[in-house]
XYZ file of C-alpha atoms in Angstrom:
599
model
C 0.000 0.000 0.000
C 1.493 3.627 -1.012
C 1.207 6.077 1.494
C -0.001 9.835 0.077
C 3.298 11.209 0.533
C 5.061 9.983 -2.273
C 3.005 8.507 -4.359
C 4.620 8.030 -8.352
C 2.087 6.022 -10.420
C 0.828 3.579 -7.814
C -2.389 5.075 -7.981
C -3.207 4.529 -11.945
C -4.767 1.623 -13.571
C -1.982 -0.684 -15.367
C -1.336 -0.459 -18.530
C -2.402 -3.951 -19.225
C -5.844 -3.611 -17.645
C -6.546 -0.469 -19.569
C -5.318 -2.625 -23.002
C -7.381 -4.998 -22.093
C -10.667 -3.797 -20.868
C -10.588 -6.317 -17.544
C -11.133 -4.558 -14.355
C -9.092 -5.757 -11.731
C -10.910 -6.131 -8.256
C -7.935 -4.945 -6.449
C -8.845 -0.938 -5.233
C -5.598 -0.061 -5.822
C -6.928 -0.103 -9.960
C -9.810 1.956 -9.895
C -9.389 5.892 -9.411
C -9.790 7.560 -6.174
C -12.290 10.252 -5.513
C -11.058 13.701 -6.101
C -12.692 15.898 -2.803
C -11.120 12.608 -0.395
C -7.715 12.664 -2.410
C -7.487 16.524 -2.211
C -7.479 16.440 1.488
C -5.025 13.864 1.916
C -2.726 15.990 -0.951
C -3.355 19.210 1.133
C -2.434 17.264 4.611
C 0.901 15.671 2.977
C 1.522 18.899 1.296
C 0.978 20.901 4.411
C 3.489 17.924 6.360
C 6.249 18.092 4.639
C 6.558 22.106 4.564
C 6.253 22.052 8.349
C 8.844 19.381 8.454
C 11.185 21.378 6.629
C 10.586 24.661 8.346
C 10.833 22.630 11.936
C 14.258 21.181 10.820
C 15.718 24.576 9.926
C 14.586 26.162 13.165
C 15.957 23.027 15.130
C 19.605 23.861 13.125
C 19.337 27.603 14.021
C 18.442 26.609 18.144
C 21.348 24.272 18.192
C 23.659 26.925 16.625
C 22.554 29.444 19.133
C 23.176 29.568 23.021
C 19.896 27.979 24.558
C 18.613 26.737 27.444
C 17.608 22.470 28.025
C 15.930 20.954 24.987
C 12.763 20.305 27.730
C 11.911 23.334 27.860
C 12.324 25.257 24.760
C 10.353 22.508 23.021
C 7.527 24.620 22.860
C 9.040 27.985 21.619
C 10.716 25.965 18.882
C 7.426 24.671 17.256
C 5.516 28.244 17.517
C 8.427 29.520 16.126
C 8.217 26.767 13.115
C 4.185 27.300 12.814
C 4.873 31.430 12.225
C 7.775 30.327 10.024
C 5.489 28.489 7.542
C 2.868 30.792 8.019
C 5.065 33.587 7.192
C 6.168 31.663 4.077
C 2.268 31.774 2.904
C 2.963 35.654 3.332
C 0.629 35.827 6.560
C 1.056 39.116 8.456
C 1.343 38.935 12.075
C 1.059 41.425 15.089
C 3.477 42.215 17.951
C 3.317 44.727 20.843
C 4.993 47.640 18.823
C 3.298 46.957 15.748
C 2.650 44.360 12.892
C 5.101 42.504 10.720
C 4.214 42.423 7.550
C 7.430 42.958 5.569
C 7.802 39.270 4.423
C 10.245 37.745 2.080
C 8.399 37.040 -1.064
C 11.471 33.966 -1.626
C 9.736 31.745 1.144
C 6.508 31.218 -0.688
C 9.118 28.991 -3.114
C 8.498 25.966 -0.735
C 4.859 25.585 -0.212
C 4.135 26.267 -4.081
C 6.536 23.294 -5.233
C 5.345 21.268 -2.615
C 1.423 21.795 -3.946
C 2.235 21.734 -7.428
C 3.811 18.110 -6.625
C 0.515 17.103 -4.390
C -1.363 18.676 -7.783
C 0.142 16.388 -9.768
C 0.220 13.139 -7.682
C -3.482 14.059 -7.318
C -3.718 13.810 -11.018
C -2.198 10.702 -11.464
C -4.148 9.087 -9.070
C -8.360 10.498 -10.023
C -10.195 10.420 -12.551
C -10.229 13.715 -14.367
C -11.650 13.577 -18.343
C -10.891 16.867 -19.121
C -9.257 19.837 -18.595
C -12.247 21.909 -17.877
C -12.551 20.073 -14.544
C -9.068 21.184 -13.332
C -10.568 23.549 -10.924
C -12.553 20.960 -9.479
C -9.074 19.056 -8.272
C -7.946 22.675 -7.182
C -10.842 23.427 -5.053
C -10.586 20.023 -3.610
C -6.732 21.012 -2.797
C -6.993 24.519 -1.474
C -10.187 23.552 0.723
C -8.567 21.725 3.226
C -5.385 23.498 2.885
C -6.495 26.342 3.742
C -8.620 25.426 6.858
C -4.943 23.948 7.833
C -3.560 27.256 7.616
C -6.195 29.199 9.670
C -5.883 26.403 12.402
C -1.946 26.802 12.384
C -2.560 30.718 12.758
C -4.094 29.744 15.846
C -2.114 27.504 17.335
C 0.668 29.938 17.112
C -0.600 32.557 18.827
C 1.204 33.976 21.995
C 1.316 37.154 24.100
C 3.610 38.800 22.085
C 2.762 37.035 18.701
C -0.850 37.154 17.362
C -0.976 35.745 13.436
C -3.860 37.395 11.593
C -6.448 34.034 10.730
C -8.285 35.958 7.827
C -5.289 36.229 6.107
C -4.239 32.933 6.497
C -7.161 31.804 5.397
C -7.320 33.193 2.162
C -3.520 33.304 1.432
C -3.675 29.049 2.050
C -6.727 29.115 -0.188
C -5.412 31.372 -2.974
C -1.612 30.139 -2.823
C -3.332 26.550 -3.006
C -5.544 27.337 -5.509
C -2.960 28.231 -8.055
C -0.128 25.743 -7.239
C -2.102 23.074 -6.623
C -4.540 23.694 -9.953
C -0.810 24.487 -11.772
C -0.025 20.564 -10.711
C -3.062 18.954 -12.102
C -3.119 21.005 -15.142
C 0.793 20.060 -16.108
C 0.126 16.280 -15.084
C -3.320 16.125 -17.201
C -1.669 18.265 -20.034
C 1.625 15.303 -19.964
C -1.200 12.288 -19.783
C -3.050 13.497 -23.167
C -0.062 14.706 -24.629
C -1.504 18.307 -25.464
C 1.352 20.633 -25.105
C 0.842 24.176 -24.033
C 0.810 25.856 -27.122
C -2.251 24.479 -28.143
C -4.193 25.471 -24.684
C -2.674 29.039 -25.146
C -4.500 29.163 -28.723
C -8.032 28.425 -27.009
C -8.001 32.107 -25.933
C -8.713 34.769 -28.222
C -6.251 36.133 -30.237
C -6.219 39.734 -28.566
C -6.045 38.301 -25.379
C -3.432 35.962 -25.512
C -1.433 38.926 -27.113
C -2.151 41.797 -24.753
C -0.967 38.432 -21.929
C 2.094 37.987 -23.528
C 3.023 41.704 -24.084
C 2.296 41.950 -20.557
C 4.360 39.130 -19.378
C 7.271 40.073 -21.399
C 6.746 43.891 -20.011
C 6.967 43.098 -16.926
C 9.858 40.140 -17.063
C 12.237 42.840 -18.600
C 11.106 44.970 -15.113
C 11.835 42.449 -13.201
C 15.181 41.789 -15.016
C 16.354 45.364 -15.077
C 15.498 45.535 -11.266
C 17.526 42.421 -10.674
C 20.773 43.437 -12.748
C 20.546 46.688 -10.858
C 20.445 45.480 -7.827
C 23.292 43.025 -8.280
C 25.468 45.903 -9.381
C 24.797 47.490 -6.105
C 25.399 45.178 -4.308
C 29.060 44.438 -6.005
C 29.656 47.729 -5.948
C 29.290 47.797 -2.018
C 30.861 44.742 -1.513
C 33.313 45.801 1.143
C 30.640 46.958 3.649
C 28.641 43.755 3.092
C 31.669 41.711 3.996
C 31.991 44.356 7.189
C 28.692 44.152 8.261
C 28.739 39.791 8.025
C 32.035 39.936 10.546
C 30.598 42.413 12.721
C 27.488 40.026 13.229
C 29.781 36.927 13.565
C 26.866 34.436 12.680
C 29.546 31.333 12.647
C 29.019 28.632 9.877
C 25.341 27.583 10.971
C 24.261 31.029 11.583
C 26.504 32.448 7.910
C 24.411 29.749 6.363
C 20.957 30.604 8.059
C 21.689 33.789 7.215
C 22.221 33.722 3.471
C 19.145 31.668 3.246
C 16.808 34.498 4.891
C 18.916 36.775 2.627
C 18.152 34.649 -0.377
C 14.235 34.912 0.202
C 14.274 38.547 0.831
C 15.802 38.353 -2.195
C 12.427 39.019 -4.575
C 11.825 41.681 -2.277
C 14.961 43.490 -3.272
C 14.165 43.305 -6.777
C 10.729 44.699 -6.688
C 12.219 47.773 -4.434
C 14.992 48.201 -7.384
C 12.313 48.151 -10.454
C 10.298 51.049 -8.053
C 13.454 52.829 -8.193
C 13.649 52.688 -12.233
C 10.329 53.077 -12.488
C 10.598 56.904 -10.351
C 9.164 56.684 -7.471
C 11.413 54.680 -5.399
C 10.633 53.716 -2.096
C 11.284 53.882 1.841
C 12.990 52.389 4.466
C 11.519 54.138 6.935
C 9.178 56.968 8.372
C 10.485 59.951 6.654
C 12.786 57.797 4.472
C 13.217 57.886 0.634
C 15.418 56.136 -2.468
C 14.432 57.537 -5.424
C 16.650 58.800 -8.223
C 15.228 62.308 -7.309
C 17.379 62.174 -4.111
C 18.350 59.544 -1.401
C 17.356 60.214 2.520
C 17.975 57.385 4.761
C 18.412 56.881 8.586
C 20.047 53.831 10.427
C 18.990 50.494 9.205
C 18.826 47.051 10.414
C 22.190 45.100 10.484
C 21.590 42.896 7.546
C 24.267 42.542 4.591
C 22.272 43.088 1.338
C 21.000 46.478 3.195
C 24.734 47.925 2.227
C 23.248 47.675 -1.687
C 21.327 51.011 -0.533
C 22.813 54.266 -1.645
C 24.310 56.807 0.591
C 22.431 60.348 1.467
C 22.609 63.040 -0.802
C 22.154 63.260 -4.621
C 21.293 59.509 -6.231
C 24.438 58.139 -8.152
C 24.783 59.045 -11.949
C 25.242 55.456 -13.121
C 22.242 54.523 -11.406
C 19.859 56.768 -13.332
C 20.610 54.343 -16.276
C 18.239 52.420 -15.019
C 15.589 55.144 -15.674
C 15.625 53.411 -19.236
C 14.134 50.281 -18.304
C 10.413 50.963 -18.408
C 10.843 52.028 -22.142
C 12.628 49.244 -22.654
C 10.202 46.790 -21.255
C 7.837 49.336 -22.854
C 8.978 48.468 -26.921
C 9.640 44.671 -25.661
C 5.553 44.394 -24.555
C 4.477 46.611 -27.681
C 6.373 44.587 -30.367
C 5.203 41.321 -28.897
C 1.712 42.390 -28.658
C 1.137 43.171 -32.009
C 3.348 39.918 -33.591
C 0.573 37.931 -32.918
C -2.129 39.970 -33.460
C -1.920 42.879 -36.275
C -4.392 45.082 -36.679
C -5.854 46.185 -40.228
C -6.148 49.559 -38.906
C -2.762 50.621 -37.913
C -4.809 53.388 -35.638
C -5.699 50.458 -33.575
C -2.468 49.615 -33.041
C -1.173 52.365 -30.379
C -4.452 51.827 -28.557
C -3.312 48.200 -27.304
C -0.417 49.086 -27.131
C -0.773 51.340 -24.252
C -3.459 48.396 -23.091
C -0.141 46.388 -22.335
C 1.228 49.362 -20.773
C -2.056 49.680 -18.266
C -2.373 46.181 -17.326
C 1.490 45.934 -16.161
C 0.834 48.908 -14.193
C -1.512 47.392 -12.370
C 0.840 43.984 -12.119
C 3.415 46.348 -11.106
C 1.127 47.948 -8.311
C 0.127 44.250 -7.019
C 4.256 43.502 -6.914
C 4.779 46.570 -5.046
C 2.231 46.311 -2.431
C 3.094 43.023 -1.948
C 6.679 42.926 -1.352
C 6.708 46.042 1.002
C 4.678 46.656 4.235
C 5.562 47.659 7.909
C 8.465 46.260 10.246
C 7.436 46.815 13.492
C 6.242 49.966 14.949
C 7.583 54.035 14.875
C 10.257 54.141 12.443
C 10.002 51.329 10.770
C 6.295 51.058 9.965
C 6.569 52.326 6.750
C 8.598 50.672 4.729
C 8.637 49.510 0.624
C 7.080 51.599 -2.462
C 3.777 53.274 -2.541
C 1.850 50.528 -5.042
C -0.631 53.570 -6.710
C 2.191 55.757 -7.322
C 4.235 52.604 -8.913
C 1.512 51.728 -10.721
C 0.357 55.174 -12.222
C 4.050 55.590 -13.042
C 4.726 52.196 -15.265
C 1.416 52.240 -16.575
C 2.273 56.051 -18.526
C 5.769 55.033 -18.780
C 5.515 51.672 -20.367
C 2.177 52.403 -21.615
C 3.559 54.960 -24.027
C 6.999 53.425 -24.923
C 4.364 49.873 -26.056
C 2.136 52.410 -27.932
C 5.109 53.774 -30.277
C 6.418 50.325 -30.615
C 3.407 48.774 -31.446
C 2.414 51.298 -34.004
C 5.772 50.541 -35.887
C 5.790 46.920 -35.173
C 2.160 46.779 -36.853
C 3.063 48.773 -39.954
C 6.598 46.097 -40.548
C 4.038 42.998 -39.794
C 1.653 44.218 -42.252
C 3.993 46.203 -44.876
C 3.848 43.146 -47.690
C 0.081 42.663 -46.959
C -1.206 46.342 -47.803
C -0.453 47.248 -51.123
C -2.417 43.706 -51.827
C -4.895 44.698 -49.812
C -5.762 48.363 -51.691
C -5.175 46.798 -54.974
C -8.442 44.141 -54.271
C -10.529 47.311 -52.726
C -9.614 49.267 -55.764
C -10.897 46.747 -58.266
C -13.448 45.413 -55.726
C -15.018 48.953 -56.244
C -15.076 49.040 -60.201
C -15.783 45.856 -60.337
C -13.516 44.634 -62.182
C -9.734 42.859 -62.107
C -6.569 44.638 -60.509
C -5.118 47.030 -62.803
C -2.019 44.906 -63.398
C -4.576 42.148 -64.524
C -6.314 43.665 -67.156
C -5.303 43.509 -70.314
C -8.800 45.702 -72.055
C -7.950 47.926 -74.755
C -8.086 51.535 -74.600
C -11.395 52.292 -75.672
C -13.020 49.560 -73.288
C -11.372 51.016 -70.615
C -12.827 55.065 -71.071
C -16.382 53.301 -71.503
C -15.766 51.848 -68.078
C -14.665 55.166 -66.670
C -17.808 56.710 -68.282
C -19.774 53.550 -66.536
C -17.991 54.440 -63.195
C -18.792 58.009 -62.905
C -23.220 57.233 -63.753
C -22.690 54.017 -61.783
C -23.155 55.741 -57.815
C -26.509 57.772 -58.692
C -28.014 54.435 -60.074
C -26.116 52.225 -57.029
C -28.416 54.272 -55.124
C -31.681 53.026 -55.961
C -30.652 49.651 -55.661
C -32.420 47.562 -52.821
C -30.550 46.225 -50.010
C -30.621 42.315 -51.332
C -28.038 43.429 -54.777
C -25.283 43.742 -52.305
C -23.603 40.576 -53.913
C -24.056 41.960 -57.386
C -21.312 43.594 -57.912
C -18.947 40.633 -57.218
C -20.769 38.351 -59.295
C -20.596 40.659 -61.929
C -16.916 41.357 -61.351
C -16.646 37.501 -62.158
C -19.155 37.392 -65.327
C -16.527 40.215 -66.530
C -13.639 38.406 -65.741
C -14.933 34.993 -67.861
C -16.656 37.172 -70.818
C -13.878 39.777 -71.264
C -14.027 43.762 -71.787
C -17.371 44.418 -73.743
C -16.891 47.174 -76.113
C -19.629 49.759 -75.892
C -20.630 52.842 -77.880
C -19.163 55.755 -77.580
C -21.233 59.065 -76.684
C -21.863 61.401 -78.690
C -20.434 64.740 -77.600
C -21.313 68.218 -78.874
C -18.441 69.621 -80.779
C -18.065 72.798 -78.072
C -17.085 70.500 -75.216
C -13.564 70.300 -74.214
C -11.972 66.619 -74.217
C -8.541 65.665 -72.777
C -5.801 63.785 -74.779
C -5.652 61.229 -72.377
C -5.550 62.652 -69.511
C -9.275 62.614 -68.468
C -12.878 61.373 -69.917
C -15.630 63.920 -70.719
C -19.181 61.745 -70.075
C -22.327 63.351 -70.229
C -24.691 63.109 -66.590
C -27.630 61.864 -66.454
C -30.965 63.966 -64.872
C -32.636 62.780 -61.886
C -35.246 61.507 -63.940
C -33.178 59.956 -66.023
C -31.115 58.031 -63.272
C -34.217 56.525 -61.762
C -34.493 54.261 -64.332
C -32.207 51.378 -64.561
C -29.972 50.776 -67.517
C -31.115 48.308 -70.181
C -28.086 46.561 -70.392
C -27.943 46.266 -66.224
C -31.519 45.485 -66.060
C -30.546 42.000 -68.235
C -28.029 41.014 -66.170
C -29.451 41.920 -62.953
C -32.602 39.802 -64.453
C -30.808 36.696 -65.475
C -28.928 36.705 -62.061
C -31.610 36.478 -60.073
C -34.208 34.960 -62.009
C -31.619 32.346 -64.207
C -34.605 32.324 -66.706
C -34.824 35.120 -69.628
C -37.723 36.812 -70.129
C -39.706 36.229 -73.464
C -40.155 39.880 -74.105
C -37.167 41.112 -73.612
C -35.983 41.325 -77.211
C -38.718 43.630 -77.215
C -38.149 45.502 -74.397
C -34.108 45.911 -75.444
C -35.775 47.424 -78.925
C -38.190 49.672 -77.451
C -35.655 51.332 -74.830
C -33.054 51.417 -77.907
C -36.068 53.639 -79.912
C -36.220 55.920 -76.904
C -32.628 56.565 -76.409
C -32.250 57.528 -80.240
C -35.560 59.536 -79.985
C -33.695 61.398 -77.174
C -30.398 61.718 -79.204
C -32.283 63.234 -81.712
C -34.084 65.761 -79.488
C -30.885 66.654 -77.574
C -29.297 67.640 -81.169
C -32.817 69.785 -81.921
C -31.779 71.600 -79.312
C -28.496 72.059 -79.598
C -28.865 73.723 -83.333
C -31.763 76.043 -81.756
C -29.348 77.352 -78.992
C -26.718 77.716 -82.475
C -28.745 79.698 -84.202
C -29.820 82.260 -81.320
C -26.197 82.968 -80.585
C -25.669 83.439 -84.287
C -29.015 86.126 -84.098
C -26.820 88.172 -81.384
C -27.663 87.086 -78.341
C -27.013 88.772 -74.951
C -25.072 86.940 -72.134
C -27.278 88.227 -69.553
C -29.916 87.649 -71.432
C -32.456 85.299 -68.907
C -32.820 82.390 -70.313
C -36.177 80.640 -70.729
C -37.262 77.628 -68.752
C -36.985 75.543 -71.786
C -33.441 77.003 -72.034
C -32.829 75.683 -68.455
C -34.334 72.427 -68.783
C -32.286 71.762 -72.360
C -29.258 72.512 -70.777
C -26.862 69.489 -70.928
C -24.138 68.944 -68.042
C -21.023 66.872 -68.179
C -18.390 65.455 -66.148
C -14.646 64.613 -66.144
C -13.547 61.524 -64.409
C -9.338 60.990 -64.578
C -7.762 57.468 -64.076
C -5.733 56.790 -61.441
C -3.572 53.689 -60.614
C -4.853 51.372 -57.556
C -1.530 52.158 -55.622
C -1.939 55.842 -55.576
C -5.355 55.735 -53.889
C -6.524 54.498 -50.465
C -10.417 54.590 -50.984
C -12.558 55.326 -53.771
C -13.589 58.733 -53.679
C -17.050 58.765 -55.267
C-alpha cells in the first residue's frame, strides 16, 4: 500500500488492464475520488513544509546559546508554525506593531510542494478533461487552507498574534494556483496536449495583450535584478563588514544567506520602483528615489549595504531610468506579432493596453513585497503601489504604444499594397489594374460607366449587395465588352488622355435602370430570360435615339440664337434651363496611388 506522501504512479490503472478492458478487483486499480484525495494531498503537502521549516529552526536553536531541549520545546514549534505561516505571506502582530514585511522567496516551498501534491493528485483520479481542473484545485486549497487558519491559531502567543483571515485566504489562494498548476501540467503530460495548443483556445487579442504583458513586466523584473546586483558588487566591502561584525559562525553564515536569499524578490521589486521613479522607503520619513536619497540607520543585515548613501542619487544609477521604455517596446512589439491590426490606428491603442495592465501587475508587486516592520520608524517601509503603478502604466504604456504602431506597420507592410489593390478593383468591379489587359477604348467606356454608376447604385435595394462581385466575375470569364461611344457636342472640351468627358444623367433619367444592367441583374436572379425582352431591349433602344435626336434639336436652336446676337445676360427661358446638358470629367488613377474610392 502507497502512502499519500510519495506517491509516483501507484495510484493509476496498469497499462495492461486499460489494453485490455478487464477490471481488476484490487482498489488499488480503480481511481480515487477527487474531494477525499485533495485532502489527503493538502495534509501531505501541508506535512512536509512544516517538516522542513521545523528542521531549519531546530539547526538555528542548536547553533545558538539555549537553554535544556525540555523546555524550549515549545518555543521551537511556535516559532516553526509562524515560520510556515510567514512563508504563505501571513502578516502577524506584535506589541509595537505588525510585521508584515515578508520575504516574497519563502513562498518557493509551499508552491513546489502543492504543485507536486497537484500532480500526484492527477495521477491518481479520474479527471476527463481539462475543464474540470478547478474541481481538483478546489478540492486542494479547501482543506489546505482550513490547515492554515488552524496553524494561525495555534501559534498565537502574548507577544505574537498571526492574523487568521489572512491565512485563510492566502492558504486558499496560494493553493488554488499551485495546486490547480499541478493537475493542469500532469493532465496536459497524460493526453499529450502541449501548451501551445491550450494558449490558442483564448482569443487572439487576449493571448497577445498576456504575452506583451508578461514580457513587459519580465524585462522589469530583469532590469530591477541586474541593478540590484550591481549594487550590491559595488558595495561589496561593507557587506563583507557588516557579516564579521554580526559573527553568525558557519550555521548562523548559512541561516543567514538563506533568509537573505528569500528577501531576495523583495529586493528586486524595491529596485524596479526605483527605475520606475518613485522609489521607495525604508523608513518613516525615508526615501530612495533617483530624485534624491534620505535614509536613517537600518537594520544590520548585509544586502541592506546595496542602498545608496544620502545626498544626490548616483549618476550610473539613473541608467536604469531606461528600463520601463525598454520593457515598454519589448511588450508593444510582442503584442502586435501575434495579433496585427488592419487599422494601424488600432495599433497604439493596445499598445498602451499592455502598458495599463502591467501597471496594475506592477502595483500588485509593489504592495506586496513592502509593508511595515514593526512599529515608529520602521512602519513604513517599501514603495507606494498607486504611485508605482500610475508611473509604469504612462511610462511603459507609451513606450508599447510607439512600438506597437511601428511593429504593426513592418508585420503588415507586404500585406497592404495587396490589400488596396483588391478594394480598388473590388469597387469598379472589375480585375486589378495589373490584370487587365482591355484595350483603350473599353477602358474610357468603363470610366464613363464608373462616374453614372453611384446615382443608379443608389436606388438599388438592399438584397443586390452581392451583385457587384458576381458581376466582377461574369466580366472576368466574358472579357471587356466594347460599348458605344457618346456622342459629344463639338463645343465640349476633351482631354488627350488625360481625363474622360461623359455626359450626366438627370434625376429623372437616373431613376431608371440601364437596359443593359436590367438583363443582367434579371438573369442573375431569375436564371430564366424573359420572353419579351428582345422587345423591351428594342423599345428602350427607340427611346434613347428619340432622345439623341431631341438633344441635337436643341443644340442647333441654342446655335442659331447665338448666331441672331444674343445677350449673355440675357435670362434664359425655362426651356433654355431644362435643355441645358451637363457633363463630367472623371481621370484614371492607378490602384496604388489611392486608399479609398472617392465617389
Amino acid at each position: 500500500m502507497s502512502t499519500s506522501g510519495s506517491p509516483p504512479d501507484r495510484g493509476r490503472p496498469s497499462q495492461r488492464t486499460r489494453s485490455s478492458g478487464a477490471a481488476e478487483p484490487d482498489a488499488a486499480g480503480a481511481p480515487r475520488p477527487v474531494y477525499a484525495t485533495g485532502g489527503v494531498a493538502a495534509a501531505t503537502a501541508a506535512a512536509l513544509g512544516l517538516a522542513v521549516i521545523v528542521t531549519l529552526t531546530i539547526i538555528g536553536w542548536v547553533a545558538a546559546p539555549h537553554d535544556t531541549f525540555g523546555e524550549d520545546i515549545i518555543d521551537i514549534l511556535q516559532g516553526a508554525v509562524l515560520a510556515w505561516l510567514v512563508g504563505h505571506h501571513v502578516s502577524f502582530s506584535v506589541p509595537d506593531g505588525q510585521i508584515a514585511l515578508l520575504p516574497l522567496g519563502l513562498v518557493l516551498l509551499p508552491g513546489l510542494l502543492l504543485y507536486r501534491s497537484g500532480r500526484w493528485l492527477a495521477r491518481s483520479c479520474d479527471i476527463p478533461r481539462l475543464r474540470y481542473v478547478y474541481r481538483a484545485a478546489l478540492a486542494i486549497a479547501g482543506p489546505y487552507a482550513a490547515i492554515a487558519g488552524t496553524l494561525a491559531l495555534l501559534a498565537r502567543t502574548e507577544a505574537v498574534e498571526p492574523s487568521m483571515p489572512r491565512a485563510l485566504v492566502m492558504g486558499f489562494v496560494t493553493a488554488f494556483l499551485a495546486g490547480g498548476l499541478g493537475v493542469l501540467r500532469q493532465l496536459m503530460r497524460d493526453k499529450e496536449v502541449p501548451a501551445r495548443d491550450l494558449l490558442r483556445l483564448m482569443p487572439a487579442r487576449s493571448r497577445s495583450l498576456l504575452v506583451g504583458m508578461l514580457a513587459s513586466t519580465g524585462t522589469l523584473l530583469l532590469g530591477g535584478l541586474l541593478l540590484f546586483l550591481v549594487a550590491l558588487a559595488m558595495s561589496l566591502p561593507e557587506v563583507v563588514e557588516t557579516t564579521r561584525v554580526l559573527g553568525p559562525g558557519l550555521v548562523g553564515g548559512a541561516l543567514l544567506i538563506v533568509v537573505q536569499l528569500a528577501y531576495l524578490p523583495n529586493a528586486v521589486v524595491f529596485a524596479v520602483c526605483y527605475a520606475l521613479g518613485p522609489g521607495f522607503a525604508v523608513g518613516a520619513g525615508t526615501v530612495v528615489a533617483p530624485t534624491g536619497v534620505s535614509v536613517g540607520a537600518l537594520p544590520m543585515l548585509p544586502m541592506l549595504a546595496a542602498l545608496p548613501s544620502n545626498g544626490a542619487a548616483p549618476v550610473a544609477s539613473l541608467l536604469a531610468l531606461a528600463v520601463p521604455f525598454v520593457a515598454g517596446a519589448v511588450g508593444g512589439a510582442l503584442t502586435q506579432r501575434s495579433a496585427p491590426d488592419v487599422v494601424s490606428e488600432a495599433a497604439p491603442l493596445w499598445g498602451f493596453v499592455c502598458g495599463v495592465t502591467t501597471g496594475l501587475l506592477c502595483a500588485a508587486l509593489a504592495a506586496t513585497a513592502g509593508g511595515p516592520l514593526g512599529g515608529e520608524r520602521l512602519s513604513e517601509v517599501g514603495p507606494s503601489a498607486w504611485q508605482v503603478g500610475l508611473v509604469a502604466a504612462l511610462e511603459v504604456g507609451v513606450a508599447a504604444a510607439v512600438v506597437a504602431w511601428v511593429a504593426n506597420w513592418w508585420y503588415t507592410r507586404g500585406e497592404r499594397p495587396v490589400r488596396r489593390a483588391s478594394r480598388w478593383a473590388a469597387w469598379r468591379g472589375r480585375r486589378p489594374a495589373e490584370q487587365d489587359t482591355a484595350s483603350s477604348a473599353g477602358e474610357e467606356a468603363h470610366a464613363a460607366k464608373g462616374t453614372a454608376r453611384p446615382a443608379k447604385d443608389d436606388v438599388r435595394p438592399a438584397k443586390d449587395v452581392e451583385r457587384p462581385a458576381k458581376e466582377a466575375a461574369r466580366s472576368a470569364e466574358e472579357g471587356p465588352r466594347a460599348r458605344p461611344e457618346v456622342e459629344l457636342p463639338p463645343d465640349v472640351p476633351v482631354g488627350e488622355g488625360l481625363a474622360t468627358v461623359t455626359p450626366l444623367r438627370r434625376r429623372e433619367e437616373e431613376a431608371r435602370p440601364d437596359p443593359e444592367e436590367d438583363a443582367s441583374l434579371g438573369a442573375t436572379e431569375d436564371e430564366e430570360p424573359d420572353e419579351d425582352r428582345p422587345d423591351r431591349a428594342a423599345e428602350r433602344a427607340e427611346r434613347k435615339r428619340a432622345r439623341r435626336e431631341l438633344r441635337g434639336q436643341r443644340r442647333e436652336e441654342r446655335r442659331a440664337r447665338r448666331a441672331e446676337g444674343g445677350r449673355w445676360w440675357r435670362r434664359r427661358s425655362a426651356e433654355d434651363e431644362e435643355s441645358e446638358e451637363m457633363y463630367g470629367i472623371t481621370y484614371e488613377a492607378e490602384p496604388d496611388e489611392v486608399d479609398t474610392p472617392q465617389r
